[in-house]
mmCIF file of C-alpha atoms in Angstrom:
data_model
loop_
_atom_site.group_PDB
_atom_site.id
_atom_site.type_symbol
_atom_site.label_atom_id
_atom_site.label_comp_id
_atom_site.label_asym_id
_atom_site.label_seq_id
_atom_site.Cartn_x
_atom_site.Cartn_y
_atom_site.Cartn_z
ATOM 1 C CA UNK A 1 114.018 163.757 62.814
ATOM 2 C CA UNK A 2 117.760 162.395 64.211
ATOM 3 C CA UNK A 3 120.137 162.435 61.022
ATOM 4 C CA UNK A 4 122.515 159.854 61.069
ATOM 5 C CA UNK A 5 125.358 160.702 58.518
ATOM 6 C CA UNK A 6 128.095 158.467 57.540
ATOM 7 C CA UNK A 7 130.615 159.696 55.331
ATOM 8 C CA UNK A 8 131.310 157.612 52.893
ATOM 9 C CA UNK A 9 128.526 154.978 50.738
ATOM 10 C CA UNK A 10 131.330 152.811 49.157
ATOM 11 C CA UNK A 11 134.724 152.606 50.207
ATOM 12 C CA UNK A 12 137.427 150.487 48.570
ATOM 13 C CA UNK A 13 140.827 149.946 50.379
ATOM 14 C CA UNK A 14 144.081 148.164 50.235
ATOM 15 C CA UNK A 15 145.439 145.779 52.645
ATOM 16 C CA UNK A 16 147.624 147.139 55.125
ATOM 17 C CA UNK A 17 146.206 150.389 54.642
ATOM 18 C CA UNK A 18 144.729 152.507 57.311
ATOM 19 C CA UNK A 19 141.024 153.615 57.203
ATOM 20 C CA UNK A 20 139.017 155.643 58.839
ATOM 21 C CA UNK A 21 135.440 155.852 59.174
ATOM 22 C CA UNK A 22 133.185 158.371 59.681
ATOM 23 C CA UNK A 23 129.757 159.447 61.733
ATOM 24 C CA UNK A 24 127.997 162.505 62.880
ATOM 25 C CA UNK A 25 124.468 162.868 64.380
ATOM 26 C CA UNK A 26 122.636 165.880 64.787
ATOM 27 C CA UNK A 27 120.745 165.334 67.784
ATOM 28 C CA UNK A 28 122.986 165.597 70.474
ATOM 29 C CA UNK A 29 122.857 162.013 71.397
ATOM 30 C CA UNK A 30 125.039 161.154 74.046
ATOM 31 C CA UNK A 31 125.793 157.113 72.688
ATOM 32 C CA UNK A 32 127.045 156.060 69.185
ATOM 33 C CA UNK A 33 127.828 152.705 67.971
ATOM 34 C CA UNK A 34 129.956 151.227 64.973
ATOM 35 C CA UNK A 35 128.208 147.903 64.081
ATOM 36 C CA UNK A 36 129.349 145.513 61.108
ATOM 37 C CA UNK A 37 126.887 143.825 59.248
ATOM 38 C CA UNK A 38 127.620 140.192 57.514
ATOM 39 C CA UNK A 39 125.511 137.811 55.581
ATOM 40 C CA UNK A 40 124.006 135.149 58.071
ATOM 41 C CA UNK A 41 125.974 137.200 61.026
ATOM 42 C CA UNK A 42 123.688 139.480 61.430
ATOM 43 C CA UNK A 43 124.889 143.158 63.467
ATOM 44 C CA UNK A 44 127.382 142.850 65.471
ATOM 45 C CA UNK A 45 129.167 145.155 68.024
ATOM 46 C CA UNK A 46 132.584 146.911 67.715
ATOM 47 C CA UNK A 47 132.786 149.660 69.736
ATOM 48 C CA UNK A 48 130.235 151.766 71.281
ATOM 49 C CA UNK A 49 130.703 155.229 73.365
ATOM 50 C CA UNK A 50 128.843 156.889 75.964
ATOM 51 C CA UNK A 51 130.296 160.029 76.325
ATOM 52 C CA UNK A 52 133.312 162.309 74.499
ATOM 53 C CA UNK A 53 136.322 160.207 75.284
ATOM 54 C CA UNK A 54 134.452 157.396 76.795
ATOM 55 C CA UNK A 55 134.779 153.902 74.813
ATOM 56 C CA UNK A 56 134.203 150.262 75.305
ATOM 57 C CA UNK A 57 134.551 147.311 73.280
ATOM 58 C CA UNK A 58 131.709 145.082 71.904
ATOM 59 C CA UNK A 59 131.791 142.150 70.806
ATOM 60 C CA UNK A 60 134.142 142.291 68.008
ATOM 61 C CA UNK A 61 136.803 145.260 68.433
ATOM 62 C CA UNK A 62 140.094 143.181 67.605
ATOM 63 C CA UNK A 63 141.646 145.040 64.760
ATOM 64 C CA UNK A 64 139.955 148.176 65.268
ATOM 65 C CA UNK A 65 140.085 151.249 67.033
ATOM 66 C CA UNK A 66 137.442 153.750 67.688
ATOM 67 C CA UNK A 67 137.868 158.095 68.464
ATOM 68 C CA UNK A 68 135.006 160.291 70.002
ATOM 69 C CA UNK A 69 136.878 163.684 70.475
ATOM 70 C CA UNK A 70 133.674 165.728 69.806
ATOM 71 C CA UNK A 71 129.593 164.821 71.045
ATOM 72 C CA UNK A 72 128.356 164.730 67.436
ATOM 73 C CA UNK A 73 131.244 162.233 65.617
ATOM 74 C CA UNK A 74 132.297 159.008 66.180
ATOM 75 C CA UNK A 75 134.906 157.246 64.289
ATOM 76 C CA UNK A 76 135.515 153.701 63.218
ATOM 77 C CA UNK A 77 139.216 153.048 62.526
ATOM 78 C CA UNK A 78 141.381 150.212 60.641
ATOM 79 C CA UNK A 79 144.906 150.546 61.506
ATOM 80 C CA UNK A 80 146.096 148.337 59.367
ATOM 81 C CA UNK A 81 143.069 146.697 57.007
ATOM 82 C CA UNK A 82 142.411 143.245 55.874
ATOM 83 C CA UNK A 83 140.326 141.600 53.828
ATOM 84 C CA UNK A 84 138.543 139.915 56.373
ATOM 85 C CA UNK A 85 137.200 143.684 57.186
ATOM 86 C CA UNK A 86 135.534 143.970 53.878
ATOM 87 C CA UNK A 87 131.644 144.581 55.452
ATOM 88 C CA UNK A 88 128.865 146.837 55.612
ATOM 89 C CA UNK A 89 129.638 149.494 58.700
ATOM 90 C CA UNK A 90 126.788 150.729 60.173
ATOM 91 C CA UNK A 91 126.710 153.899 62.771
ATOM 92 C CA UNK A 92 123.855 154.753 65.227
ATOM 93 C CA UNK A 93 123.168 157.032 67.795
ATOM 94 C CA UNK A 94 120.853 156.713 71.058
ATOM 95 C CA UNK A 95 119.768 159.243 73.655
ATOM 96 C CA UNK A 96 121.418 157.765 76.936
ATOM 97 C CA UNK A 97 118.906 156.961 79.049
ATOM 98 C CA UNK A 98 118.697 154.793 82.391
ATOM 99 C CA UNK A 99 115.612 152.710 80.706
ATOM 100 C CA UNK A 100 115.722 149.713 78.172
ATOM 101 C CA UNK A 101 113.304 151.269 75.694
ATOM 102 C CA UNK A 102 115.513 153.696 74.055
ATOM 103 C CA UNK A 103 115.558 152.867 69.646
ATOM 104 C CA UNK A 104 118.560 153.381 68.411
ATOM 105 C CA UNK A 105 119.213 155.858 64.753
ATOM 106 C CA UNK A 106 120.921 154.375 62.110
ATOM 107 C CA UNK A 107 123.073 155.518 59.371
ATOM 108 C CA UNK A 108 122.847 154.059 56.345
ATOM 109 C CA UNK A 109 126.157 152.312 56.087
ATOM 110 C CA UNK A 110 129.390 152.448 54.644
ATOM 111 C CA UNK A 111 130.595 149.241 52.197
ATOM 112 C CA UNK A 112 134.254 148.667 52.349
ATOM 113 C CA UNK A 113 136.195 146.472 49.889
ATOM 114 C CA UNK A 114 139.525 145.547 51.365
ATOM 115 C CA UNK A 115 141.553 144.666 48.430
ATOM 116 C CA UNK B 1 124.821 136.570 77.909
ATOM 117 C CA UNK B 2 121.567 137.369 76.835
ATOM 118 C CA UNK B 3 120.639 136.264 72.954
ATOM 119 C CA UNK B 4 118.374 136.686 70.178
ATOM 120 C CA UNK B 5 117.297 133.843 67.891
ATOM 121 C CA UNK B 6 115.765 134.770 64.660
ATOM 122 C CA UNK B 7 114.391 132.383 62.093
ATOM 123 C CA UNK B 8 116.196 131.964 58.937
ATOM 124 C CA UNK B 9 115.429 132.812 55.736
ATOM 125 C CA UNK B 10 114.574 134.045 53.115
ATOM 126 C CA UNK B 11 111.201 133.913 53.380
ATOM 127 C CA UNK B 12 109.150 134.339 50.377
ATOM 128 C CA UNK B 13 105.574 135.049 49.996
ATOM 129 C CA UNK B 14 102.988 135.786 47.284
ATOM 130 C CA UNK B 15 101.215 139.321 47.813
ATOM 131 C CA UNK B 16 98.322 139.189 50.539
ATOM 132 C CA UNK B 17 99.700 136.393 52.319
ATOM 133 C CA UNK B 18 100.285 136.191 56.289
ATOM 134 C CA UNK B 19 103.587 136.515 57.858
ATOM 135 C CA UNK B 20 105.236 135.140 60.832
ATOM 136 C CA UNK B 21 109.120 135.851 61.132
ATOM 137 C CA UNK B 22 109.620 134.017 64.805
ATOM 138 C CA UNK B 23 111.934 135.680 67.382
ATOM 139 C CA UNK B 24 112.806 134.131 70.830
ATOM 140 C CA UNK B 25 115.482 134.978 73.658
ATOM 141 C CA UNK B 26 117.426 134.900 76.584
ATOM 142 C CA UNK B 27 118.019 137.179 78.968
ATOM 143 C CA UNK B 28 119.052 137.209 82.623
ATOM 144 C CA UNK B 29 116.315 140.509 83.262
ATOM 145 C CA UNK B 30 113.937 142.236 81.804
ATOM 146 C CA UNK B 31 114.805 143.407 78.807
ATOM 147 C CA UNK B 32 112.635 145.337 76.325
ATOM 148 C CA UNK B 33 112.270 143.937 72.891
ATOM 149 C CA UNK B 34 112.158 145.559 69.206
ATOM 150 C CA UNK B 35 111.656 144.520 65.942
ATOM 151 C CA UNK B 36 113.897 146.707 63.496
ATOM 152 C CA UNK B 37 113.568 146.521 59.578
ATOM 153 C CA UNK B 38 116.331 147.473 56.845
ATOM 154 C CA UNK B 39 115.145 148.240 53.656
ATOM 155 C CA UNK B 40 117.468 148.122 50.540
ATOM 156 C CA UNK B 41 120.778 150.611 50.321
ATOM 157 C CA UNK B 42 119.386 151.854 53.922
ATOM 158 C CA UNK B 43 120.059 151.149 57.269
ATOM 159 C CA UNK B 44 118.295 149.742 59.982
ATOM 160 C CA UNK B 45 114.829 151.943 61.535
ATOM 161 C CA UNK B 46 112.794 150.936 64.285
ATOM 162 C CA UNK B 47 109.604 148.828 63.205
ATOM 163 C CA UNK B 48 107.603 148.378 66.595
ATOM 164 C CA UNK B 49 108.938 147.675 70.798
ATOM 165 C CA UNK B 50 107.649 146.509 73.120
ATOM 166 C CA UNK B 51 108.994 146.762 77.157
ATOM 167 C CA UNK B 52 107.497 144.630 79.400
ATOM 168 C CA UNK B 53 105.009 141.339 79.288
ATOM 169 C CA UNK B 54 102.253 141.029 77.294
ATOM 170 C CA UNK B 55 102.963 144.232 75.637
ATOM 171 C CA UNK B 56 101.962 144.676 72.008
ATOM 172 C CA UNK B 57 104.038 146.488 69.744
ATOM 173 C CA UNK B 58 102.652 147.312 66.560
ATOM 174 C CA UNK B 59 103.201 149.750 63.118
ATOM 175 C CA UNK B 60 102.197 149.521 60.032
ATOM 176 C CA UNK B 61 100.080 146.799 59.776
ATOM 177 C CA UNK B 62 103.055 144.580 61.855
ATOM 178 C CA UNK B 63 102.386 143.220 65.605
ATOM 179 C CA UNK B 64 104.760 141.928 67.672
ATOM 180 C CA UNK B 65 103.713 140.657 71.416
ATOM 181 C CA UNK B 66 106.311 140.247 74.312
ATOM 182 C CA UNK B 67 105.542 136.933 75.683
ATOM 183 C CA UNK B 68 107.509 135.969 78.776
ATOM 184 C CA UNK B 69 106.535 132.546 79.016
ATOM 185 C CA UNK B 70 107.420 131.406 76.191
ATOM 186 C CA UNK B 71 110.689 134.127 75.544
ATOM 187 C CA UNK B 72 109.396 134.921 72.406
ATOM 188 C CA UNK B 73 108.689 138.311 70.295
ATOM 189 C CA UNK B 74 107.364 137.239 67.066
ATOM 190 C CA UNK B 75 106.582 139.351 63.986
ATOM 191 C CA UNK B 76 102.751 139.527 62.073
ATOM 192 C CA UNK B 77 101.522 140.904 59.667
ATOM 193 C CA UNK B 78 98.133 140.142 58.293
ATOM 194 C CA UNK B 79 98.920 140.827 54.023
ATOM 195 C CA UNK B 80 101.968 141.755 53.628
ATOM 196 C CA UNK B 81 103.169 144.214 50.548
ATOM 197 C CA UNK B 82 105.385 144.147 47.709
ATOM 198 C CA UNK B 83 107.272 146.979 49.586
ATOM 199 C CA UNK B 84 107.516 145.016 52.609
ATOM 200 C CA UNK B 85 110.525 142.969 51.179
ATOM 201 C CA UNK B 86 113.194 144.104 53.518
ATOM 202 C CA UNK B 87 115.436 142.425 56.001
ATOM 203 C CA UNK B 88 113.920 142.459 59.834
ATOM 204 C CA UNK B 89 115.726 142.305 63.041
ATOM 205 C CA UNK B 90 114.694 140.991 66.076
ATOM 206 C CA UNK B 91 116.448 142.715 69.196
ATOM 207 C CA UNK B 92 116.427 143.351 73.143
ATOM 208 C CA UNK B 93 118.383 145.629 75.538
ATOM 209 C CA UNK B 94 120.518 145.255 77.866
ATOM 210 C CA UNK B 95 122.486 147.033 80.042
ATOM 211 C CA UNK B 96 126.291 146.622 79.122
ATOM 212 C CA UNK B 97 128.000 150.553 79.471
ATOM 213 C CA UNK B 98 129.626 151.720 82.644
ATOM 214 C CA UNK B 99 126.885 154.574 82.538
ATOM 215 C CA UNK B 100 123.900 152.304 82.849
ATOM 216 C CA UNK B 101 122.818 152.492 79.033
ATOM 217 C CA UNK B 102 120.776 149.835 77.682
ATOM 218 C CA UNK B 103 122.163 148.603 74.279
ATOM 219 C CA UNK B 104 120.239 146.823 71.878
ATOM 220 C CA UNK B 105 121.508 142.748 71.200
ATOM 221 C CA UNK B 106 120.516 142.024 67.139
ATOM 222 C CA UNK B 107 119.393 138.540 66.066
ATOM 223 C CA UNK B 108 121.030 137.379 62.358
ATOM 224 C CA UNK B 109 117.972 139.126 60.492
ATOM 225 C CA UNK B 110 115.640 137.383 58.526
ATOM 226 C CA UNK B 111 115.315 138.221 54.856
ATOM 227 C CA UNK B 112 111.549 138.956 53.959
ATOM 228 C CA UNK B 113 111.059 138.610 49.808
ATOM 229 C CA UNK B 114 107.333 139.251 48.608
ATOM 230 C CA UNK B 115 106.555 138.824 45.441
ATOM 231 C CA UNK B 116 103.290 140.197 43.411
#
């Protein structure tokens, strides 16, 4: 089955600090996503990419940044963090296909405390 | 854009009681629709789809049935478990990438708390 790894469970930070977050699949998936995930907010989109060195912003990328140098990893960074970025991060991966029935994988999330 | 509406919760039920978590949307196409469910500690893994009208998803004992008319995709599930308790996510696609993918919208979730 498609392993979604994120690096880190828990993550604690201090403001101004910068972070960086970390995913890798193993199936050779061609899109990734960085997602946060807030009480009564539900998912919502940072950054997605759907190819090495292809990015586009979601619906919430101010304040972040994203890097996709190699197929497998995708990273989520915080130049400079805030507390307003304290949230669950959650990373998935899709097989890019040209049809709307396509699940996506999930990793299972990185909490970050911005302090 | 297109949109996902999820009830609120949390809903709590006894053990053996019948579950409705309501989902409805908007979309400009076609989209297909899922139903995704996050356990504790975990993230999110796909619970049933369904991609086109009158479609029935279903998976583990949970239905879901893509009804046009009404723009609605709502969760059942006939006695629901102790180990159901889990948040669920209602979601569609939609085309939004340069490269023709179809990413997935996510309604708020709707906490699901059963208790024996």
């Amino acid at each position: 089955d498609v392993k979604v790894t994120q690096s880190s469970r828990y993550l604690v930070k201090r403001t101004g600090e910068k972070v960086f977050l970390e995913c890798v699949q193993d199936m050779d998936h061609e899109n990734m996503f960085w997602y946060r995930q807030d009480p009564g907010l539900g998912l919502r989109l940072i950054y997605f990419s759907y190819d090495v060195k292809m990015k586009e912003k979601g619906d919430i990328p101010e304040g972040y940044s994203v890097s996709r140098e190699k197929k497998e990893r995708f990273s989520l960074i915080l130049e400079s963090a805030s507390t307003n970025q304290t949230s669950m991060y959650l990373c998935a991966s899709q097989t890019e296909r040209t049809t709307t029935n396509e699940k996506l994988f999930f990793g299972s999330g990185t909490q970050l405390s911005v302090l | 854009g297109d949109s996902v509406t999820q009830m609120e919760g949390p809903v709590t039920l006894s053990e053996e009681a019948f579950l409705t978590i309501n989902c409805t949307y908007t979309a400009t196409g076609y989209p297909s629709l899922f139903w995704y469910v996050q356990y504790p500690g975990e993230g999110l893994q796909l619970l049933l789809k369904a991609t086109k009208a009158d479609d029935k998803g279903s998976n583990k004992g949970f239905e879901a049935t893509y009804r046009k008319e009404t723009t609605s995709f709502h969760l059942e599930k006939g006695s629901v478990q102790v180990s159901d308790s889990a948040v669920y996510f209602c979601a569609l696609s939609e085309s939004r990438a340069s490269g023709g993918s179809y990413i997935p919208t996510f309604g708020r979730g709707t906490s699901l708390i059963v208790h024996p």
